[in-house]
Each structure stands twice: as C-alpha cells, then as structure tokens.
Amino acid sequence: MARKLLSPIFLGVFTVLAIFFLTGGADDDKDELRQTFQVNAVYYDTGHVEVAFSDKSEKTDSVVMEILGMEETYQKTFSSPAFIEIVPFPGEPKYGWEIHPVVLEIDHPELGHVQLKTEIYQLGDSAPPVIYSRP
C-alpha cells in the first residue's frame, strides 16, 4: 500500500516545487542570478544541439553541464565564464524535448554554488524558462 502512494506523493511534491520555481518564488534571491547567468539550448535540423552559457560577471570558476534523458547522459566540465557546446543529437525525441533537460552546476566565488535548468527547444520556437536555484 505504501509503495503505491510513494509515486503520486513524489510527483505532487515535484510539481509544487516546479511551479514555485517557475512562477518566481523568492524572486529577490533569483534576480541577481537571472542578471548574471544566461543559458540557451537550441536544436538545429542538422542533427545537433547548441548549448550556450555566459556569466556576465565573468567570475565563474567551473561549470558542469549535463543533458539528461539520453541513453548515456552527456556531461562535460568547463572552466570559463562562457562557452558554446555542440552536442550531436540524431533527431527530435518521440516524447518531446522536456525529457532532455539541460542542467548546469556552477561554482562562482561570490554567488556560491548555483544550479540552472532549462529545456532544449527547436530553432524558431520560443525559448523555455530557465530555473535558477541555490542548493
């Protein structure tokens, strides 16, 4: 019985947290992060995803980028305040880009450890929101 309830409870908690972050919960804390960090992940019909990251303060020590939901998770570490990474992607996923979130783990000397999460989107579509958090 408890096992049957675990999944719906987890899904409910996850949904509430996602809504909280997407609607700008604790906005004052996130404004500085929004003004400092930018990330974009675009799929091109030529079969690749371009992930671009920039830190306007230019003080980022390191960034670990992951693209989840792939057969083997794509992970790469960068030691610069900006990068553009081209990742081969054979085609649009059957169940949509939502199943392939792009997650960045950032170490910044002033802002501490910061996490960014966004989704890949097709060139020509509007960019999805970026979720900013500090664990």
PDB file of C-alpha atoms in Angstrom:
ATOM      1  CA  MET A   1       0.000   0.000   0.000  1.00  0.00           C
ATOM      2  CA  ALA A   2       2.743   2.454   0.967  1.00  0.00           C
ATOM      3  CA  ARG A   3       4.593   1.643  -2.246  1.00  0.00           C
ATOM      4  CA  LYS A   4       1.544   2.590  -4.343  1.00  0.00           C
ATOM      5  CA  LEU A   5       1.354   6.002  -2.634  1.00  0.00           C
ATOM      6  CA  LEU A   6       5.039   6.839  -2.985  1.00  0.00           C
ATOM      7  CA  SER A   7       4.940   7.735  -6.698  1.00  0.00           C
ATOM      8  CA  PRO A   8       1.902  10.073  -6.518  1.00  0.00           C
ATOM      9  CA  ILE A   9       3.319  11.800  -3.436  1.00  0.00           C
ATOM     10  CA  PHE A  10       6.694  12.307  -5.123  1.00  0.00           C
ATOM     11  CA  LEU A  11       5.032  13.591  -8.284  1.00  0.00           C
ATOM     12  CA  GLY A  12       2.902  16.023  -6.274  1.00  0.00           C
ATOM     13  CA  VAL A  13       5.876  17.417  -4.338  1.00  0.00           C
ATOM     14  CA  PHE A  14       7.906  17.720  -7.541  1.00  0.00           C
ATOM     15  CA  THR A  15       5.044  19.556  -9.278  1.00  0.00           C
ATOM     16  CA  VAL A  16       4.630  22.026  -6.413  1.00  0.00           C
ATOM     17  CA  LEU A  17       8.374  22.766  -6.367  1.00  0.00           C
ATOM     18  CA  ALA A  18       8.463  23.201 -10.155  1.00  0.00           C
ATOM     19  CA  ILE A  19       5.531  25.642 -10.043  1.00  0.00           C
ATOM     20  CA  PHE A  20       7.201  27.525  -7.192  1.00  0.00           C
ATOM     21  CA  PHE A  21      10.439  27.970  -9.152  1.00  0.00           C
ATOM     22  CA  LEU A  22       8.755  28.702 -12.490  1.00  0.00           C
ATOM     23  CA  THR A  23       6.475  31.372 -11.061  1.00  0.00           C
ATOM     24  CA  GLY A  24       9.426  33.156  -9.485  1.00  0.00           C
ATOM     25  CA  GLY A  25       9.140  32.073  -5.863  1.00  0.00           C
ATOM     26  CA  ALA A  26      11.723  34.005  -3.830  1.00  0.00           C
ATOM     27  CA  ASP A  27      12.175  36.460  -6.710  1.00  0.00           C
ATOM     28  CA  ASP A  28      14.562  38.807  -4.922  1.00  0.00           C
ATOM     29  CA  ASP A  29      17.071  35.972  -4.462  1.00  0.00           C
ATOM     30  CA  LYS A  30      16.778  34.886  -8.109  1.00  0.00           C
ATOM     31  CA  ASP A  31      17.018  38.346  -9.722  1.00  0.00           C
ATOM     32  CA  GLU A  32      20.767  38.505  -9.215  1.00  0.00           C
ATOM     33  CA  LEU A  33      21.125  35.026 -10.716  1.00  0.00           C
ATOM     34  CA  ARG A  34      18.953  35.955 -13.733  1.00  0.00           C
ATOM     35  CA  GLN A  35      21.017  39.083 -14.335  1.00  0.00           C
ATOM     36  CA  THR A  36      24.321  37.226 -14.025  1.00  0.00           C
ATOM     37  CA  PHE A  37      23.790  33.897 -15.834  1.00  0.00           C
ATOM     38  CA  GLN A  38      22.281  33.049 -19.200  1.00  0.00           C
ATOM     39  CA  VAL A  39      21.831  29.638 -20.812  1.00  0.00           C
ATOM     40  CA  ASN A  40      20.252  28.631 -24.097  1.00  0.00           C
ATOM     41  CA  ALA A  41      19.867  25.179 -25.709  1.00  0.00           C
ATOM     42  CA  VAL A  42      18.722  25.107 -29.342  1.00  0.00           C
ATOM     43  CA  TYR A  43      18.144  22.078 -31.578  1.00  0.00           C
ATOM     44  CA  TYR A  44      19.062  22.505 -35.242  1.00  0.00           C
ATOM     45  CA  ASP A  45      17.647  20.337 -38.047  1.00  0.00           C
ATOM     46  CA  THR A  46      21.198  19.401 -38.979  1.00  0.00           C
ATOM     47  CA  GLY A  47      21.150  16.975 -36.038  1.00  0.00           C
ATOM     48  CA  HIS A  48      22.791  18.831 -33.186  1.00  0.00           C
ATOM     49  CA  VAL A  49      22.007  20.863 -30.084  1.00  0.00           C
ATOM     50  CA  GLU A  50      23.901  24.079 -29.375  1.00  0.00           C
ATOM     51  CA  VAL A  51      24.183  24.909 -25.673  1.00  0.00           C
ATOM     52  CA  ALA A  52      25.408  28.443 -24.921  1.00  0.00           C
ATOM     53  CA  PHE A  53      26.266  29.690 -21.428  1.00  0.00           C
ATOM     54  CA  SER A  54      27.505  33.078 -20.280  1.00  0.00           C
ATOM     55  CA  ASP A  55      28.331  34.676 -16.935  1.00  0.00           C
ATOM     56  CA  LYS A  56      28.113  38.464 -17.219  1.00  0.00           C
ATOM     57  CA  SER A  57      30.302  38.881 -14.111  1.00  0.00           C
ATOM     58  CA  GLU A  58      32.993  36.720 -15.787  1.00  0.00           C
ATOM     59  CA  LYS A  59      33.864  35.197 -12.399  1.00  0.00           C
ATOM     60  CA  THR A  60      32.650  31.606 -12.842  1.00  0.00           C
ATOM     61  CA  ASP A  61      35.265  29.098 -11.691  1.00  0.00           C
ATOM     62  CA  SER A  62      33.698  25.996 -13.252  1.00  0.00           C
ATOM     63  CA  VAL A  63      30.523  24.725 -14.888  1.00  0.00           C
ATOM     64  CA  VAL A  64      29.407  21.106 -15.155  1.00  0.00           C
ATOM     65  CA  MET A  65      26.869  20.715 -17.958  1.00  0.00           C
ATOM     66  CA  GLU A  66      24.622  17.656 -18.235  1.00  0.00           C
ATOM     67  CA  ILE A  67      21.969  16.735 -20.773  1.00  0.00           C
ATOM     68  CA  LEU A  68      19.725  14.179 -19.134  1.00  0.00           C
ATOM     69  CA  GLY A  69      17.358  11.599 -20.605  1.00  0.00           C
ATOM     70  CA  MET A  70      19.790  10.314 -23.203  1.00  0.00           C
ATOM     71  CA  GLU A  71      20.821   6.679 -23.431  1.00  0.00           C
ATOM     72  CA  GLU A  72      24.073   7.840 -21.837  1.00  0.00           C
ATOM     73  CA  THR A  73      23.936  11.181 -20.002  1.00  0.00           C
ATOM     74  CA  TYR A  74      26.060  13.818 -21.725  1.00  0.00           C
ATOM     75  CA  GLN A  75      28.371  15.519 -19.245  1.00  0.00           C
ATOM     76  CA  LYS A  76      31.199  17.987 -19.701  1.00  0.00           C
ATOM     77  CA  THR A  77      33.094  20.342 -17.385  1.00  0.00           C
ATOM     78  CA  PHE A  78      34.133  23.874 -18.398  1.00  0.00           C
ATOM     79  CA  SER A  79      36.478  26.277 -16.596  1.00  0.00           C
ATOM     80  CA  SER A  80      35.475  29.513 -18.277  1.00  0.00           C
ATOM     81  CA  PRO A  81      32.720  32.117 -17.764  1.00  0.00           C
ATOM     82  CA  ALA A  82      31.248  31.442 -21.236  1.00  0.00           C
ATOM     83  CA  PHE A  83      31.059  28.569 -23.693  1.00  0.00           C
ATOM     84  CA  ILE A  84      29.188  27.187 -26.671  1.00  0.00           C
ATOM     85  CA  GLU A  85      28.992  23.396 -26.862  1.00  0.00           C
ATOM     86  CA  ILE A  86      27.746  21.473 -29.910  1.00  0.00           C
ATOM     87  CA  VAL A  87      26.180  18.120 -28.984  1.00  0.00           C
ATOM     88  CA  PRO A  88      25.209  15.624 -31.712  1.00  0.00           C
ATOM     89  CA  PHE A  89      21.513  14.713 -31.477  1.00  0.00           C
ATOM     90  CA  PRO A  90      20.047  12.301 -34.032  1.00  0.00           C
ATOM     91  CA  GLY A  91      16.592  13.867 -34.141  1.00  0.00           C
ATOM     92  CA  GLU A  92      13.644  15.197 -32.211  1.00  0.00           C
ATOM     93  CA  PRO A  93      12.682  12.942 -29.308  1.00  0.00           C
ATOM     94  CA  LYS A  94       9.443  10.993 -29.636  1.00  0.00           C
ATOM     95  CA  TYR A  95       8.076  12.377 -26.347  1.00  0.00           C
ATOM     96  CA  GLY A  96       9.275  15.973 -26.691  1.00  0.00           C
ATOM     97  CA  TRP A  97      12.282  17.952 -25.536  1.00  0.00           C
ATOM     98  CA  GLU A  98      11.040  18.042 -21.940  1.00  0.00           C
ATOM     99  CA  ILE A  99      12.588  14.613 -21.367  1.00  0.00           C
ATOM    100  CA  HIS A 100      16.066  16.035 -22.111  1.00  0.00           C
ATOM    101  CA  PRO A 101      16.652  18.852 -19.598  1.00  0.00           C
ATOM    102  CA  VAL A 102      19.953  20.714 -19.649  1.00  0.00           C
ATOM    103  CA  VAL A 103      21.346  21.164 -16.138  1.00  0.00           C
ATOM    104  CA  LEU A 104      24.304  23.379 -15.221  1.00  0.00           C
ATOM    105  CA  GLU A 105      26.131  23.197 -11.891  1.00  0.00           C
ATOM    106  CA  ILE A 106      28.062  26.454 -11.467  1.00  0.00           C
ATOM    107  CA  ASP A 107      30.748  27.354  -8.929  1.00  0.00           C
ATOM    108  CA  HIS A 108      31.008  31.120  -8.506  1.00  0.00           C
ATOM    109  CA  PRO A 109      33.264  32.823  -5.902  1.00  0.00           C
ATOM    110  CA  GLU A 110      30.643  35.420  -4.904  1.00  0.00           C
ATOM    111  CA  LEU A 111      27.325  33.647  -5.563  1.00  0.00           C
ATOM    112  CA  GLY A 112      28.415  30.202  -4.387  1.00  0.00           C
ATOM    113  CA  HIS A 113      27.048  27.007  -5.903  1.00  0.00           C
ATOM    114  CA  VAL A 114      24.273  27.758  -8.407  1.00  0.00           C
ATOM    115  CA  GLN A 115      22.121  25.403 -10.487  1.00  0.00           C
ATOM    116  CA  LEU A 116      20.429  26.289 -13.773  1.00  0.00           C
ATOM    117  CA  LYS A 117      17.950  24.082 -15.583  1.00  0.00           C
ATOM    118  CA  THR A 118      16.351  24.602 -18.972  1.00  0.00           C
ATOM    119  CA  GLU A 119      14.963  22.601 -21.862  1.00  0.00           C
ATOM    120  CA  ILE A 120      16.136  22.209 -25.411  1.00  0.00           C
ATOM    121  CA  TYR A 121      13.910  23.886 -27.983  1.00  0.00           C
ATOM    122  CA  GLN A 122      13.759  23.877 -31.747  1.00  0.00           C
ATOM    123  CA  LEU A 123      15.147  26.825 -33.680  1.00  0.00           C
ATOM    124  CA  GLY A 124      12.261  29.209 -34.410  1.00  0.00           C
ATOM    125  CA  ASP A 125      10.274  28.280 -31.283  1.00  0.00           C
ATOM    126  CA  SER A 126      10.215  30.442 -28.171  1.00  0.00           C
ATOM    127  CA  ALA A 127      12.824  29.725 -25.513  1.00  0.00           C
ATOM    128  CA  PRO A 128      11.600  27.834 -22.436  1.00  0.00           C
ATOM    129  CA  PRO A 129      12.109  29.336 -18.974  1.00  0.00           C
ATOM    130  CA  VAL A 130      15.313  28.834 -17.021  1.00  0.00           C
ATOM    131  CA  ILE A 131      15.045  27.628 -13.432  1.00  0.00           C
ATOM    132  CA  TYR A 132      17.638  29.197 -11.112  1.00  0.00           C
ATOM    133  CA  SER A 133      18.397  27.722  -7.707  1.00  0.00           C
ATOM    134  CA  ARG A 134      20.944  27.561  -4.929  1.00  0.00           C
ATOM    135  CA  PRO A 135      21.038  24.182  -3.195  1.00  0.00           C
TER     136      PRO A 135
END
